[in-house]
Amino acid sequence: MRAAKAASGKNKRAKLYRIKVISMGDNAAGKSCLIKRYCEEKFVSKYIPTIGVDYGVKPNKYNDYELRVNLWDLAGGPDYTEVRNEFYKEAQGCVLVYDVTNRASFEALEGWLEESRKYGAENMVVFVAATKTDQPVRKVFEKEGREWAQSKGFPFFEVSASSGSGVKALFTSLFARILATVPGMPEDLTALAVQQANSARGEDA
Amino acid sequence: MAAQPQQAPTDVYGFRVELPGPQQLIDMQRQRTLYALHEKSWAKYVEKHKLPSGSTLKRLVREGIPPQLRSWVWMETSGAREMRAAQTPSYYSNLLRAQALSKSTAQVELDLPRTFPNHPFLAAEEGRAAMRRILTAYSVHNANVGYCQGLNFTVGVVLVAVGRDEEAAFWLLAALVERICFPGSFGHTLSGCHVEMRTLQELVGEKLPRLHAHMARLGCDTSLIATDWFLTLYCSSMPPESAARVLDALFHEGAKILFRVALALLKSAEAALLKTDNAGDFMRVVKDWVTHLYNIDQLMEVAFDGIGSLSLATVDAVRKHKEAEVKEFMQQRAQQRAQVRTQQSRPGT
């Protein structure tokens, strides 16, 4: 992690840090919608499949700091392995996504971990996101998802990109965890990120 | 004049048009005027039902085929008509009867509702059923490719552009995958697409050296920006009516057009791209520019006249070199995977 150049804020210079986060999960699991929801604070129900890679960015202000999160949204299709694998090495965090209305996408999680590890993503912070929880038909119970994530030591969030529920809590918690694990991050920045994550989780509760 | 209900603007094929500013509206209207002009140039060939020959055909195709002639001209120039004629007349319907053999049904099903979800025909049951039939039939016809995510967009645009003639769309897809695009582009490892990405990178180096150096500094690989260009043949990247212009030339002149268009896109946006300071922003500038590209005439002018010579021989020479690289890279990956498997199966680890 390198601290990039300092960007000038309003009369005040904010110290800029960058982190890289990727999305993983099956085709049509809702990765792009989730990322769009977070970055642009809107929901696009008619979202098209990602071909290759997409990109989202969201600047986060924490007092004197700016944390710029680069979200690399990777296509989930089975043919795209070699397109994805370049991203695993450099990613500091990952949202591992499954769709609660599609059991196969839940059962594929293990395979996703395997793929990312094969390509060098060993120290990546992984958070599990269960999407489409606003849908009436559910094929994966919250308990199952939570237990699977716990068995791997990953934090777990149920989210809905449509209502926005859980989305902010998921991402802010992920960023806080990344900041805490990446060497060289200022302690007060990490503390601020943890505070923000706590309050986002509070809003959802 | 009676008040008209406010409707979302659409292109000649009924795709919704997003106009971020008045310039795009002007661009679209200019395009309409051009179609009318081009129709006049084509009139005598339509009358004889015979395509012009050689350089006249090339010029007229490059200027843009009038929308209602696309079905005819595409079938001829792409070789799709020949491919169809080489099979029994019932070939396509036989494939439909053999749909149960397809291994791609589930993937196709996931993508259909997400393929042009705003288009009045393609998003309706009728249009989805037609795309479903074309894509599954193709996965049976060419089991090596099966279904590759991205082809759904190409099929959507082609189907609408050929007046919903399903069988014509099927054969045009076959011509694209089997005759026009680089072999392996749509196969399970997308190896051909990787070759094309590396080839493009090299060509950017030759034609746009400053941009190439800038991309290298940012760590912005061509595959970040151009994968969808080559896998959907611009059909998910550009407004569909603009993509149809690319298809005009692609069907007639082959895959080097994909490079010409890619280079033209990068060249036209070069000034803005040189100002970006990270790969993500670079990618966003490119995407915004391509998504709203309605002045396709200007872009095609750059593609044909603004980037210098680009012969198939040049492209092929670079490809050959890159193909060897990709092959080696893929082999390394396979070995890496095999190693991980042995490590994992070792007891006690």
XYZ file of C-alpha atoms in Angstrom:
554
model
C 0.000 0.000 0.000
C 1.426 3.308 -0.936
C 0.090 6.618 0.137
C -0.675 8.524 -3.009
C -0.248 12.239 -3.384
C -2.049 14.492 -0.997
C -5.205 15.934 -2.495
C -6.347 19.399 -1.543
C -9.715 19.592 0.113
C -11.651 22.680 1.142
C -8.882 24.938 2.432
C -7.465 21.879 4.045
C -5.236 19.218 2.666
C -6.726 15.782 3.032
C -4.290 12.911 3.074
C -5.241 10.496 0.365
C -5.062 6.730 0.706
C -6.187 4.180 -1.823
C -7.392 0.621 -1.381
C -8.406 -2.003 -3.924
C -11.444 -4.170 -3.525
C -12.774 -6.799 -5.918
C -16.095 -8.578 -6.296
C -16.389 -12.332 -6.665
C -19.374 -14.577 -7.181
C -21.477 -16.335 -9.774
C -22.866 -14.847 -12.925
C -26.033 -12.841 -12.098
C -25.475 -13.003 -8.335
C -25.901 -9.219 -8.134
C -22.298 -8.016 -7.876
C -22.641 -5.028 -10.186
C -25.931 -3.892 -8.654
C -24.407 -4.045 -5.192
C -21.383 -2.014 -6.228
C -23.509 0.498 -8.118
C -25.767 0.834 -5.130
C -22.845 1.658 -2.905
C -20.936 3.949 -5.271
C -23.828 5.830 -6.813
C -26.438 5.330 -4.113
C -28.994 4.176 -6.626
C -30.457 0.874 -7.688
C -30.611 -0.207 -11.302
C -32.819 -3.277 -11.501
C -32.228 -3.667 -15.216
C -28.523 -4.133 -15.014
C -26.689 -5.889 -17.788
C -24.111 -8.677 -17.409
C -20.578 -7.465 -16.881
C -18.369 -8.383 -19.801
C -14.802 -8.497 -18.545
C -14.326 -5.936 -15.825
C -16.165 -2.886 -14.580
C -15.057 -0.225 -12.196
C -16.561 1.856 -9.447
C -14.986 4.410 -7.186
C -16.224 6.073 -4.046
C -14.280 8.652 -2.122
C -14.719 8.436 1.639
C -13.889 11.377 3.888
C -12.687 10.808 7.409
C -11.766 14.141 8.988
C -8.307 14.914 7.559
C -8.170 11.819 5.431
C -9.597 10.749 2.159
C -9.860 7.058 1.466
C -10.369 6.302 -2.185
C -11.712 2.822 -2.717
C -11.254 1.351 -6.156
C -13.883 -1.320 -6.644
C -13.070 -3.731 -9.431
C -16.223 -5.472 -10.462
C -15.266 -8.770 -12.089
C -17.492 -10.733 -14.479
C -18.775 -13.925 -12.870
C -19.164 -15.989 -16.038
C -17.236 -19.271 -16.120
C -15.300 -18.294 -19.245
C -13.779 -15.237 -17.611
C -11.300 -16.961 -15.286
C -8.241 -15.654 -17.087
C -9.689 -12.164 -17.321
C -10.267 -12.137 -13.563
C -7.080 -13.686 -12.323
C -4.911 -10.612 -12.808
C -6.918 -8.828 -10.136
C -6.584 -11.320 -7.329
C -2.960 -10.604 -6.532
C -3.326 -6.895 -5.895
C -6.676 -6.861 -4.156
C -6.704 -6.016 -0.477
C -10.325 -6.885 0.018
C -13.106 -8.806 -1.589
C -16.880 -8.996 -1.470
C -17.844 -12.610 -2.028
C -21.390 -12.503 -3.309
C -24.212 -15.020 -3.559
C -27.864 -14.636 -4.374
C -30.283 -15.938 -1.711
C -32.779 -16.851 -4.423
C -30.269 -19.050 -6.241
C -28.899 -21.982 -4.284
C -26.225 -22.798 -6.881
C -24.640 -19.377 -6.352
C -24.281 -20.219 -2.618
C -22.833 -23.631 -3.313
C -20.297 -22.042 -5.668
C -18.683 -19.943 -2.898
C -16.070 -22.542 -2.075
C -15.037 -22.657 -5.740
C -14.618 -18.894 -5.780
C -12.289 -19.013 -2.802
C -10.289 -21.706 -4.480
C -9.975 -19.706 -7.692
C -8.822 -16.582 -5.878
C -6.268 -18.502 -3.818
C -4.875 -20.215 -6.868
C -4.168 -16.835 -8.333
C -2.425 -15.370 -5.356
C -5.128 -13.748 -3.242
C -4.005 -15.191 0.071
C -3.999 -12.178 2.330
C -7.145 -10.613 0.999
C -9.836 -9.591 3.507
C -13.010 -11.468 2.532
C -16.560 -10.407 3.423
C -19.555 -12.489 2.413
C -22.618 -10.689 1.025
C -25.969 -12.416 0.563
C -27.900 -10.403 -2.028
C -31.519 -10.009 -3.144
C -32.833 -10.469 0.397
C -35.844 -8.329 -0.539
C -37.097 -11.085 -2.854
C -40.048 -13.176 -1.660
C -38.598 -16.519 -2.733
C -35.566 -17.548 -0.776
C -33.462 -20.632 -1.420
C -30.706 -20.009 1.094
C -31.593 -19.259 4.721
C -29.717 -16.562 6.564
C -28.515 -19.131 9.102
C -26.843 -21.269 6.425
C -25.011 -18.324 4.934
C -23.919 -17.055 8.330
C -22.683 -20.464 9.419
C -20.719 -20.993 6.236
C -19.074 -17.581 6.561
C -18.291 -18.206 10.230
C -16.718 -21.560 9.424
C -14.284 -19.668 7.179
C -13.796 -16.787 9.567
C -15.441 -14.263 7.240
C -17.858 -11.559 8.354
C -21.326 -12.002 6.889
C -23.912 -9.454 5.702
C -27.374 -9.872 4.290
C -28.013 -7.048 1.835
C -30.485 -5.705 -0.654
C -29.212 -3.471 -3.420
C -32.835 -2.632 -4.147
C -33.688 -1.202 -0.718
C -30.099 -0.429 0.201
C -30.402 -2.413 3.396
C -27.064 -3.609 4.733
C -25.061 -2.143 1.850
C -23.362 0.710 3.658
C -22.697 -1.452 6.710
C -21.092 -4.103 4.502
C -18.722 -1.773 2.694
C -17.754 0.466 5.594
C -17.018 -2.596 7.741
C -14.939 -4.089 4.960
C -12.921 -0.891 4.578
C -12.353 -0.679 8.324
C -11.085 -4.238 8.377
C -8.793 -3.625 5.408
C -7.350 -0.488 7.010
C -6.694 -2.448 10.177
C -4.800 -5.161 8.306
C -2.856 -3.163 5.717
C 0.509 -2.135 7.128
C 1.355 1.539 7.254
C -2.145 2.941 7.657
C -2.432 5.731 10.234
C -4.033 4.500 13.415
C -6.411 7.420 13.692
C -7.686 6.776 10.166
C -8.401 3.165 11.063
C -10.155 4.281 14.235
C -12.345 6.701 12.272
C -13.216 3.979 9.758
C -14.196 1.629 12.570
C -16.423 4.324 14.060
C -18.092 4.886 10.716
C -18.679 1.169 10.257
C -20.170 0.883 13.736
C -22.573 3.689 13.075
C -23.546 2.234 9.668
C -24.279 -1.094 11.326
C -26.284 0.773 13.945
C -28.423 2.424 11.245
C -29.263 -0.966 9.819
C -30.033 -2.606 13.127
C -49.518 21.068 -33.320
C -51.184 18.674 -30.903
C -49.266 17.964 -27.733
C -47.413 14.711 -27.983
C -46.930 12.455 -24.989
C -43.381 12.551 -23.664
C -41.599 9.459 -24.835
C -38.079 8.287 -24.208
C -36.168 8.862 -27.446
C -35.157 5.718 -29.350
C -32.877 4.921 -32.271
C -33.962 3.425 -35.616
C -34.067 -0.007 -34.009
C -36.123 0.967 -30.989
C -33.221 1.008 -28.518
C -33.609 3.694 -25.916
C -31.233 6.561 -26.411
C -29.591 8.319 -23.513
C -28.807 11.830 -24.485
C -26.594 13.532 -21.977
C -26.642 16.734 -24.011
C -28.005 18.448 -27.135
C -24.926 17.478 -29.135
C -25.947 13.806 -29.138
C -29.377 14.696 -30.491
C -27.762 16.660 -33.289
C -25.438 13.725 -33.977
C -28.384 11.344 -34.229
C -30.308 13.607 -36.544
C -27.280 13.979 -38.776
C -27.139 10.210 -38.934
C -30.735 10.052 -40.177
C -29.957 12.521 -42.972
C -27.013 10.388 -43.980
C -29.166 7.262 -44.228
C -31.427 9.035 -46.699
C -28.417 10.013 -48.793
C -26.991 6.506 -48.703
C -30.292 4.995 -49.763
C -29.981 6.920 -53.010
C -26.508 5.498 -53.627
C -27.779 1.970 -53.064
C -30.996 2.313 -55.112
C -29.698 0.905 -58.387
C -28.135 -2.117 -56.688
C -31.327 -2.833 -54.812
C -33.245 -2.690 -58.057
C -30.970 -5.268 -59.700
C -30.716 -7.155 -56.424
C -26.994 -7.365 -56.966
C -24.283 -5.941 -54.770
C -21.870 -3.452 -56.287
C -18.431 -4.856 -56.928
C -15.043 -4.356 -55.327
C -14.116 -0.839 -54.374
C -17.638 0.551 -54.792
C -18.981 -1.992 -52.337
C -16.213 -1.209 -49.881
C -16.873 2.506 -50.103
C -20.639 2.182 -49.761
C -20.332 -0.226 -46.840
C -17.850 2.025 -45.096
C -20.223 4.955 -45.495
C -22.880 2.916 -43.735
C -25.534 0.529 -45.038
C -29.084 1.932 -44.870
C -30.886 0.083 -42.041
C -33.477 -1.673 -44.203
C -30.766 -3.145 -46.477
C -28.620 -4.553 -43.719
C -30.175 -7.995 -43.673
C -29.462 -8.550 -47.359
C -26.008 -6.995 -47.468
C -24.785 -8.584 -44.234
C -25.844 -12.054 -45.340
C -23.914 -11.589 -48.568
C -20.749 -9.899 -47.364
C -20.274 -12.034 -44.228
C -20.499 -15.370 -45.974
C -23.525 -16.271 -43.850
C -25.671 -16.978 -46.889
C -23.067 -19.402 -48.176
C -22.845 -21.125 -44.817
C -26.601 -21.539 -44.762
C -26.646 -22.858 -48.336
C -24.022 -25.469 -47.454
C -26.461 -27.104 -45.024
C -29.847 -28.699 -45.574
C -32.732 -26.229 -45.511
C -33.999 -27.730 -42.266
C -30.640 -27.394 -40.483
C -31.708 -24.594 -38.151
C -35.016 -26.200 -37.254
C -33.200 -29.477 -36.606
C -30.910 -27.681 -34.189
C -33.956 -26.315 -32.413
C -35.299 -29.828 -32.054
C -31.949 -30.894 -30.591
C -31.950 -28.132 -27.947
C -31.886 -30.722 -25.173
C -28.249 -31.395 -26.120
C -27.205 -27.883 -25.172
C -25.001 -27.524 -22.120
C -25.502 -23.772 -22.075
C -29.187 -23.466 -21.253
C -28.655 -22.295 -17.667
C -26.142 -19.561 -18.593
C -28.313 -18.344 -21.448
C -31.312 -18.220 -19.145
C -29.427 -16.063 -16.617
C -28.503 -13.531 -19.285
C -31.715 -13.244 -21.309
C -33.585 -10.998 -18.868
C -30.457 -8.820 -18.731
C -30.034 -8.426 -22.470
C -31.350 -5.033 -23.580
C -33.983 -4.972 -20.830
C -35.399 -1.698 -22.154
C -36.000 -2.776 -25.727
C -39.680 -3.233 -26.599
C -39.099 -6.426 -28.604
C -35.994 -7.988 -27.047
C -37.285 -7.533 -23.504
C -40.697 -8.975 -24.375
C -41.337 -12.711 -24.262
C -41.278 -12.970 -28.057
C -37.861 -11.401 -28.403
C -36.397 -13.341 -25.502
C -37.702 -16.582 -26.956
C -36.068 -15.763 -30.292
C -32.713 -14.946 -28.662
C -33.014 -18.087 -26.526
C -33.539 -20.208 -29.658
C -30.658 -18.627 -31.568
C -28.199 -18.932 -28.685
C -29.140 -22.494 -27.726
C -29.208 -23.620 -31.352
C -25.757 -22.128 -31.731
C -24.456 -23.925 -28.643
C -25.560 -27.216 -30.221
C -24.187 -26.275 -33.641
C -20.805 -25.324 -32.189
C -20.303 -27.244 -28.958
C -16.705 -26.019 -28.639
C -17.921 -22.507 -28.093
C -21.279 -23.329 -26.566
C -22.469 -20.029 -25.212
C -20.074 -17.211 -24.454
C -21.359 -14.337 -22.353
C -21.337 -11.337 -24.654
C -22.785 -13.080 -27.683
C -26.222 -12.348 -26.231
C -25.715 -8.651 -26.956
C -24.483 -9.249 -30.490
C -27.435 -11.518 -31.189
C -29.851 -8.915 -29.818
C -28.558 -6.152 -32.071
C -28.247 -8.387 -35.139
C -31.721 -9.866 -34.662
C -33.348 -6.457 -34.552
C -31.210 -5.143 -37.419
C -32.210 -8.003 -39.749
C -35.888 -7.360 -39.130
C -36.245 -10.170 -36.561
C -35.305 -12.869 -39.087
C -34.172 -15.451 -36.563
C -32.452 -17.807 -38.944
C -30.524 -15.002 -40.621
C -29.358 -13.849 -37.182
C -28.239 -17.392 -36.400
C -26.111 -17.625 -39.538
C -24.659 -14.173 -39.042
C -23.629 -15.249 -35.551
C -22.051 -18.369 -37.047
C -20.177 -16.269 -39.599
C -18.882 -13.940 -36.892
C -17.690 -16.692 -34.589
C -16.391 -19.112 -37.216
C -15.192 -16.953 -40.075
C -14.678 -13.382 -39.046
C -13.395 -13.153 -35.488
C -10.061 -14.555 -34.402
C -10.352 -18.285 -33.606
C -10.835 -19.005 -29.926
C -12.220 -15.528 -29.164
C -15.403 -17.018 -27.733
C -14.063 -20.399 -26.573
C -14.075 -21.522 -22.955
C -10.759 -19.941 -22.042
C -11.305 -16.903 -24.287
C -7.747 -17.526 -25.483
C -8.463 -15.828 -28.806
C -9.731 -12.779 -26.979
C -6.525 -12.636 -24.959
C -4.571 -12.715 -28.213
C -6.673 -9.846 -29.544
C -6.176 -7.797 -26.366
C -2.411 -8.166 -26.558
C -2.473 -7.441 -30.264
C -4.441 -4.282 -29.623
C -1.962 -3.261 -26.944
C 0.863 -3.562 -29.436
C -1.040 -1.651 -32.098
C -1.776 1.134 -29.611
C 1.978 1.270 -29.069
C 2.550 1.721 -32.788
C -0.271 4.117 -33.581
C -0.662 6.039 -30.330
C 2.694 5.859 -28.562
C 1.991 8.622 -26.039
C -1.222 6.969 -24.945
C 0.510 3.609 -24.804
C 3.178 4.980 -22.492
C 0.535 6.646 -20.336
C -1.414 3.395 -20.046
C 1.731 1.552 -19.072
C 2.401 4.121 -16.333
C -1.114 3.705 -14.948
C -0.973 -0.057 -15.198
C -4.022 0.095 -17.434
C -4.035 -2.981 -19.582
C -6.032 -2.903 -22.834
C -8.066 -5.844 -21.572
C -9.595 -3.509 -18.957
C -11.162 -1.311 -21.579
C -11.527 -3.456 -24.671
C -12.682 -6.904 -23.548
C -16.331 -6.011 -24.068
C -15.511 -4.379 -27.413
C -14.184 -7.648 -28.784
C -16.582 -10.028 -27.025
C -19.789 -8.203 -27.895
C -18.406 -6.632 -31.083
C -19.271 -3.237 -29.591
C -22.934 -4.241 -29.227
C -22.966 -3.750 -25.445
C -20.429 -0.941 -25.487
C -21.777 1.557 -28.002
C -25.327 2.669 -28.694
C -26.678 -0.235 -30.821
C -27.306 1.898 -33.884
C -23.650 2.932 -33.826
C -22.568 -0.674 -33.277
C -24.515 -1.624 -36.409
C -22.208 0.689 -38.365
C -19.228 -1.197 -37.014
C -20.909 -4.472 -37.973
C -21.389 -3.162 -41.535
C -17.649 -2.926 -42.012
C -16.850 -5.948 -39.839
C -18.970 -8.310 -41.928
C -17.376 -7.053 -45.101
C -13.752 -6.466 -44.166
C -13.188 -8.785 -41.246
C -11.808 -8.528 -37.726
C -9.207 -5.873 -38.482
C -12.160 -3.472 -38.295
C -12.408 -4.205 -34.570
C -8.877 -2.853 -34.220
C -9.495 0.145 -36.447
C -12.514 1.099 -34.368
C -10.688 0.489 -31.078
C -7.789 2.681 -32.188
C -10.177 5.354 -33.425
C -12.002 5.359 -30.084
C -8.769 5.748 -28.175
C -7.408 8.353 -30.544
C -10.550 10.482 -30.368
C -10.492 10.418 -26.571
C -6.722 10.696 -26.281
C -6.563 14.216 -24.845
C -8.993 13.379 -22.031
C -7.328 10.032 -21.392
C -3.877 11.557 -21.028
C -5.222 13.645 -18.154
C -6.297 10.655 -16.054
C -3.999 9.573 -13.241
C -5.168 6.048 -12.453
C -6.423 3.000 -14.299
C -9.934 3.224 -12.885
C -10.498 6.775 -14.069
C -8.988 5.908 -17.427
C -11.496 3.123 -17.760
C -14.365 5.373 -16.735
C -13.488 8.068 -19.266
C -13.334 5.471 -22.038
C -16.631 3.896 -21.014
C -18.488 7.200 -20.760
C -17.228 8.233 -24.158
C -18.095 4.950 -25.885
C -21.519 4.599 -24.212
C -22.649 7.920 -25.638
C -21.060 7.669 -29.027
C -23.788 8.763 -31.422
C -21.598 10.525 -33.951
C -20.503 7.217 -35.406
C -19.859 8.767 -38.794
C -17.069 10.881 -37.416
C -15.612 7.928 -35.545
C -15.640 5.690 -38.607
C -13.889 8.433 -40.537
C -11.092 8.334 -37.986
C -11.131 4.531 -38.091
C -10.692 4.449 -41.862
C -8.634 7.545 -42.540
C -7.187 8.746 -39.276
C -4.963 5.956 -38.044
C -2.870 5.146 -41.065
C -2.521 1.808 -42.750
C -3.534 -1.343 -40.956
C -3.568 -4.367 -43.187
C -4.727 -7.820 -42.244
C -1.134 -8.977 -42.787
C 0.100 -6.532 -40.132
C -2.580 -7.618 -37.681
C -1.883 -11.280 -38.385
C 1.844 -10.882 -37.859
C 1.284 -9.356 -34.414
C -1.353 -11.966 -33.606
C 0.993 -14.807 -34.428
C 3.543 -13.509 -31.997
C 0.923 -12.889 -29.287
C -0.683 -16.256 -29.823
C 2.547 -17.940 -28.798
C 2.707 -15.729 -25.690
C -0.852 -16.535 -24.709
C -0.301 -20.229 -25.253
C 2.689 -20.186 -22.958
C 0.789 -18.135 -20.388
C -2.139 -20.553 -20.457
C 0.185 -23.507 -20.018
C 1.797 -21.872 -17.007
C -1.630 -21.321 -15.530
C -2.568 -24.940 -16.083
C 0.631 -26.060 -14.352
C -0.021 -23.670 -11.490
C -3.487 -25.141 -11.066
C -2.136 -28.683 -11.165
C 0.430 -27.787 -8.490
C -2.214 -26.334 -6.212
C -4.253 -29.491 -6.641
C -1.321 -31.730 -5.649
C -0.603 -29.547 -2.627
C -4.226 -29.674 -1.586
C -4.512 -33.435 -1.969
C -1.352 -34.033 0.062
C -2.417 -35.464 3.404
C -1.822 -33.330 6.474
C -1.900 -29.971 4.754
